[in-house]
Amino acid sequence: MARAYDVTQVEKKWQQRWADEGTYEVDADDPRPPSYVLTMYPYPSGPAHMGHVRNYTFGDLLVRHRTMLGQAVLSPFGFDSFGLPAENAAIKTGTHPRIFTDARIDELKESITSLGAVYDWRREIRSHDPEYIKWNQVIFQKLLASGLAYRANAPVNWCPGCQTVLANEQVLADGTCERSGDIVIKRDLEQWFFRITKYADELLAGLDDLDWPERVKTMQRNWIGRSEGAEYDLVVEGRDGSDGREPLALRVFTTRPDTSYGMTYAVVAPEHPMVDELTTPEHRSDVDDLRKRAAASTDVERMSESGAASLAKRGAFTGSSVVNPFTGGAVPVYVADYVLMGYGTGAIMAVPAEDTRDWDFAQAYGLPVVRTVQPPEGWDDEGGPGGAYTGTGEKINSEWLDGLDIPTAKARAIEWLESEGIGERTVNYRLRDWLVSRQRFWGCPIPVVYCADHGIVPVPSDQLPVLAPDDVEFLPTGESPLATSAEFLNTTCPECGGTATRETDTMDTFVDSSWYFLRFTDPWTADLPFDPEIAGHWMPVDQYIGGIEHAILHLLYARFYTKALADLGLVPAGLREPFARLFTQGMIRMDGKKMSKSKGNLVAPSSYLTTVGADALRLFHLFVGPPADDVDWTDQTDSVIDGCGRYLDRVWRLAVPGDETVAVPRTGELTGEDVAIRRATHRLVDRVTRDYERWSYNTAVAACMEFVNLLQPYVRADPNGEVADEAVDSLLLLLAPMTPHLAAEAWERRHGDHIHLHSWPVADPELAAEESVTMIVQVNGKVRDRIEVSPTLSEQEAEGLALASPAVVDALAGRAPKRVIVRPPKLVNIVV
RNA sequence: GCCCGGGUGACGGAAUGGCAGACGUGGUGGACUCAAAAUCCACUGUCCGAAAGGGCGUGCGGGUUCGAAUCCCGCCCCGGGCACCA
């Protein structure tokens, strides 16, 4: 596409200028009000893709806009540079991950810069940088010292493809690995955890005050999964202690203690520690079979077998019974894999009448049903819905709870349990502690050693960072490659000097990304990860921008880390939330699928940079639709991008003096047309300013296009010089955050100075005020006339004008108005 | 199953109670040109009509209102998230 100006030369020139002049470098002592705009730091996978372009366009626009609004905008950039792709490349090609990663970073950095996105590069972070590793390890040790990091043996998620364990958050709903797609299996391993559950309540409550997309908050709420209920003991029949044996009770968790009278059996998870004790000899083989099957099956298999039909093979009777404390009656105890050891107490009271899973199981095993909530009429009739009833209703078959509503009955039941000492009110969370160990090389080493005498000993701070050695075998063995380096593995105990071995696991890369935004505020302090005061100056991030895919993982971990660091005194105690506002932009789709490397449907931004240029590509991303919406990349997209380039050419011709299509300007008295252009200019400033504030960039661009459509014939005919200059200058200022290169170059040619150092234009409401507006006149809601009226028209005048309109007289055809709705100056509606 | 979004011309979208379809893409016609490109101008929801003009029209069915793409109720479809969590 032939262009009106040398796009490449202009864009390179300004990218160089912004870097050389440090235009977007700010410090904490800057007198302007601080603002922190952050785009999620990327994993460096090579040159930027279209998703990056979209992401960084929004971020860059905000940085430039806020700077023009007079704020000191902190705009740092860094790289989430630890991770599996580099290690997999090392396994494949033998290139060291560091060399591989640094090369990818150079490519990404270069392509980000060529978009015209500006950052304070002095603050650049790479997670694999030894300085960053050191502070990562210091923080780990502080978490360890405070009990927030701990080592435990637990059934963990193992991804055979990645040859490492995964956090719960990294396992998808279908039981596969979010990264490799392999089916995740369970393994019992000794691993490191962060005690995120300690903050479950705060993580939940804190969401209320965040200016985040509602769906992200909902996803986090669901993930934390708080549920209130009660735990109580079911005494095992014959084991109440009266025969001299140790009393034995099964503790269950329920959110519906009000339904206790409907308990017709109890269930324990296959992994429950009491299974052996509960199982009688004649049921031993059934129970053992079930436990074996449960242990061998993956979550995928378990879930594929859900439904009443397959429930029969998923449970077994233990032969024991427990006593329902409410009724005093005994009910049988089953083992079934629909009860999970990891939630609540791993045992439940089963109420088939009011729980669908219990209902299905009871059907399969012929267990009785006792309703404790009155279902709606017809529920149990022939042809009625039948089954478990989980809705509201009056309590029945529940003795002293009868007639109550469910919430009241719940409260009464808990009061009774507590007064009898049988149980108590409890809160359960779905959220599990964060498993941070990874059996991989390319990550931050966990800075502890194991000593036979002293157990787990942190590596002394003067020996940090613990860095991975280069002499390792990059083979995916299921054990960290670090374990293959004898030099690394064997060390001495800092406590006693005796022989010790190092921890060879590395940290989940989500640890790195849980505090990088804090390090950005002060990456220079020598004796701390960052100065708490300076962090407090910039934090929280005023606007965080990223993809929806991080709705749970990164955003939840970063929130946890911020709270933990605040409690450890590393950031001001009052800083409880890292990201005040979050924006999640839509993804780029092609052929209905997300555009990504793995799907093989990438469109490279670089090809556009050399043809239409960065400004046109940026403008396209802003113009194509609301920022939060997905973008469909179609056959038409190139035409739209060309259209954006065409628009910029028109702006160039209007703005750069010496173009023969601009008429010689006139001075003196303003004509009606001059006033109209001036009004349009001020209205544009007002409208675009408001559109920026509400993230409506697509309409802001549309308004600018509309303005050029109006302005172009004006400057080509007989323009007033002052009016035309004000129009063009205002337009350039409004475009400056969107298409920075064009705006900067055109402005420099017009005025000789730097547009991005100018302040944002302000509309004069008087000049923007319309002289006349179009009033719609309707008869019975149908438009019959349009009348030009003064904006300050009175109701009487409006009605008079409307009734006098020939078109209205025509439409009324002699009928008398029944009612006249007058909304001056917009509308009159005559009802007959 | 549950929880969010969303459904408007050929296409991306605009309008959040008051002129539906701004702006752009595509299309059609025209100006300029020897010609093409570029540029500029006009038209472009649908039906009836030569035109003037009029009817219809925002997934479907109802409702509220002088007035509904917009608010309410019910349904259909599409996208996303969650899901043996007791």
PDB file of C-alpha atoms (C1' of nucleotides) in Angstrom, chain A residues 173 215 219 227 254-255 302-303 314 338-340 343 348 357 430 623-624 626 636 639 646 650 694 698 702 705-706 709 778 786 819 821 823 827 829, chain B residues 3-5 10-16 18-20 22-26 38-41 54-56 65-67 79-86:
ATOM      1  CA  ALA A 173     -11.465 -29.348  34.891  1.00  0.00           C
ATOM      2  CA  ARG A 215     -16.504 -12.553  35.877  1.00  0.00           C
ATOM      3  CA  MET A 219     -14.103 -17.187  39.028  1.00  0.00           C
ATOM      4  CA  SER A 227     -19.031 -23.008  52.226  1.00  0.00           C
ATOM      5  CA  THR A 254     -22.346 -30.978  55.803  1.00  0.00           C
ATOM      6  CA  THR A 255     -23.683 -27.678  54.559  1.00  0.00           C
ATOM      7  CA  ARG A 302     -13.826 -41.024  37.712  1.00  0.00           C
ATOM      8  CA  MET A 303     -15.849 -38.287  36.158  1.00  0.00           C
ATOM      9  CA  ARG A 314     -18.257 -47.232  42.623  1.00  0.00           C
ATOM     10  CA  TYR A 338     -17.909 -39.839  44.946  1.00  0.00           C
ATOM     11  CA  VAL A 339     -16.761 -38.609  48.314  1.00  0.00           C
ATOM     12  CA  LEU A 340     -13.369 -36.906  48.165  1.00  0.00           C
ATOM     13  CA  TYR A 343     -12.650 -31.901  51.016  1.00  0.00           C
ATOM     14  CA  ILE A 348     -20.505 -37.413  54.662  1.00  0.00           C
ATOM     15  CA  ARG A 357     -25.548 -37.530  44.237  1.00  0.00           C
ATOM     16  CA  ARG A 430     -12.297 -25.633  48.078  1.00  0.00           C
ATOM     17  CA  PHE A 623     -10.933   0.487  16.201  1.00  0.00           C
ATOM     18  CA  VAL A 624     -11.988  -3.105  15.568  1.00  0.00           C
ATOM     19  CA  PRO A 626     -14.658  -2.958  22.317  1.00  0.00           C
ATOM     20  CA  GLN A 636     -11.472  -8.866   5.635  1.00  0.00           C
ATOM     21  CA  SER A 639      -8.629  -4.442   4.283  1.00  0.00           C
ATOM     22  CA  ARG A 646      -5.614   5.339   4.648  1.00  0.00           C
ATOM     23  CA  ARG A 650      -5.559  11.705   5.359  1.00  0.00           C
ATOM     24  CA  ARG A 694     -14.655   4.624  29.577  1.00  0.00           C
ATOM     25  CA  ASN A 698     -13.405   2.077  19.021  1.00  0.00           C
ATOM     26  CA  ALA A 702     -14.736   6.596  14.896  1.00  0.00           C
ATOM     27  CA  MET A 705     -12.558   9.631  11.512  1.00  0.00           C
ATOM     28  CA  GLU A 706     -15.852  11.472  11.383  1.00  0.00           C
ATOM     29  CA  ASN A 709     -14.500  13.628   7.012  1.00  0.00           C
ATOM     30  CA  GLN A 778     -43.724  12.002  16.568  1.00  0.00           C
ATOM     31  CA  ARG A 786     -37.779  17.075  12.278  1.00  0.00           C
ATOM     32  CA  ARG A 819     -51.903  13.693  25.129  1.00  0.00           C
ATOM     33  CA  ILE A 821     -45.352  14.372  25.638  1.00  0.00           C
ATOM     34  CA  ARG A 823     -39.132  16.672  26.057  1.00  0.00           C
ATOM     35  CA  LEU A 827     -38.669  15.352  21.147  1.00  0.00           C
ATOM     36  CA  ASN A 829     -44.730  12.928  20.883  1.00  0.00           C
TER      37      ASN A 829
ATOM     38  C1'   C B   3     -22.604 -19.183  36.899  1.00  0.00           C
ATOM     39  C1'   C B   4     -21.184 -15.300  33.564  1.00  0.00           C
ATOM     40  C1'   G B   5     -21.202 -12.931  28.627  1.00  0.00           C
ATOM     41  C1'   A B  10     -22.930  -8.786   3.291  1.00  0.00           C
ATOM     42  C1'   C B  11     -18.985  -8.153   7.527  1.00  0.00           C
ATOM     43  C1'   G B  12     -16.529  -5.635  12.298  1.00  0.00           C
ATOM     44  C1'   G B  13     -19.442  -2.679  15.077  1.00  0.00           C
ATOM     45  C1'   A B  14     -22.545   2.282  16.930  1.00  0.00           C
ATOM     46  C1'   A B  15     -26.800   3.764  19.690  1.00  0.00           C
ATOM     47  C1'   U B  16     -28.188   1.954  27.549  1.00  0.00           C
ATOM     48  C1'   G B  18     -36.397   9.283  22.615  1.00  0.00           C
ATOM     49  C1'   C B  19     -34.337   9.787  14.467  1.00  0.00           C
ATOM     50  C1'   A B  20     -31.822   2.009  14.694  1.00  0.00           C
ATOM     51  C1'   A B  22     -22.488   6.303  13.580  1.00  0.00           C
ATOM     52  C1'   C B  23     -17.494   4.940  11.930  1.00  0.00           C
ATOM     53  C1'   G B  24     -14.982   1.404   9.023  1.00  0.00           C
ATOM     54  C1'   U B  25     -14.650  -2.825   5.525  1.00  0.00           C
ATOM     55  C1'   G B  26     -16.862  -4.751   1.264  1.00  0.00           C
ATOM     56  C1'   A B  38      -3.647   6.528  -5.583  1.00  0.00           C
ATOM     57  C1'   U B  39      -7.086  10.374  -4.401  1.00  0.00           C
ATOM     58  C1'   C B  40     -11.916  12.650  -4.281  1.00  0.00           C
ATOM     59  C1'   C B  41     -17.539  12.544  -4.652  1.00  0.00           C
ATOM     60  C1'   G B  54     -44.915   4.816   2.833  1.00  0.00           C
ATOM     61  C1'   G B  55     -44.864  -0.266   5.256  1.00  0.00           C
ATOM     62  C1'   C B  56     -41.650  -3.580   7.879  1.00  0.00           C
ATOM     63  C1'   U B  65     -44.201   2.670  28.739  1.00  0.00           C
ATOM     64  C1'   C B  66     -46.687   8.195  25.091  1.00  0.00           C
ATOM     65  C1'   G B  67     -42.197   5.739  23.285  1.00  0.00           C
ATOM     66  C1'   G B  79     -19.374 -18.310  23.236  1.00  0.00           C
ATOM     67  C1'   G B  80     -16.758 -18.767  27.871  1.00  0.00           C
ATOM     68  C1'   G B  81     -16.015 -20.418  32.921  1.00  0.00           C
ATOM     69  C1'   C B  82     -17.098 -23.956  36.815  1.00  0.00           C
ATOM     70  C1'   A B  83     -18.669 -28.840  38.139  1.00  0.00           C
ATOM     71  C1'   C B  84     -18.901 -35.715  42.304  1.00  0.00           C
ATOM     72  C1'   C B  85     -16.560 -29.726  46.822  1.00  0.00           C
ATOM     73  C1'   A B  86     -21.319 -32.762  50.537  1.00  0.00           C
TER      74        A B  86
END
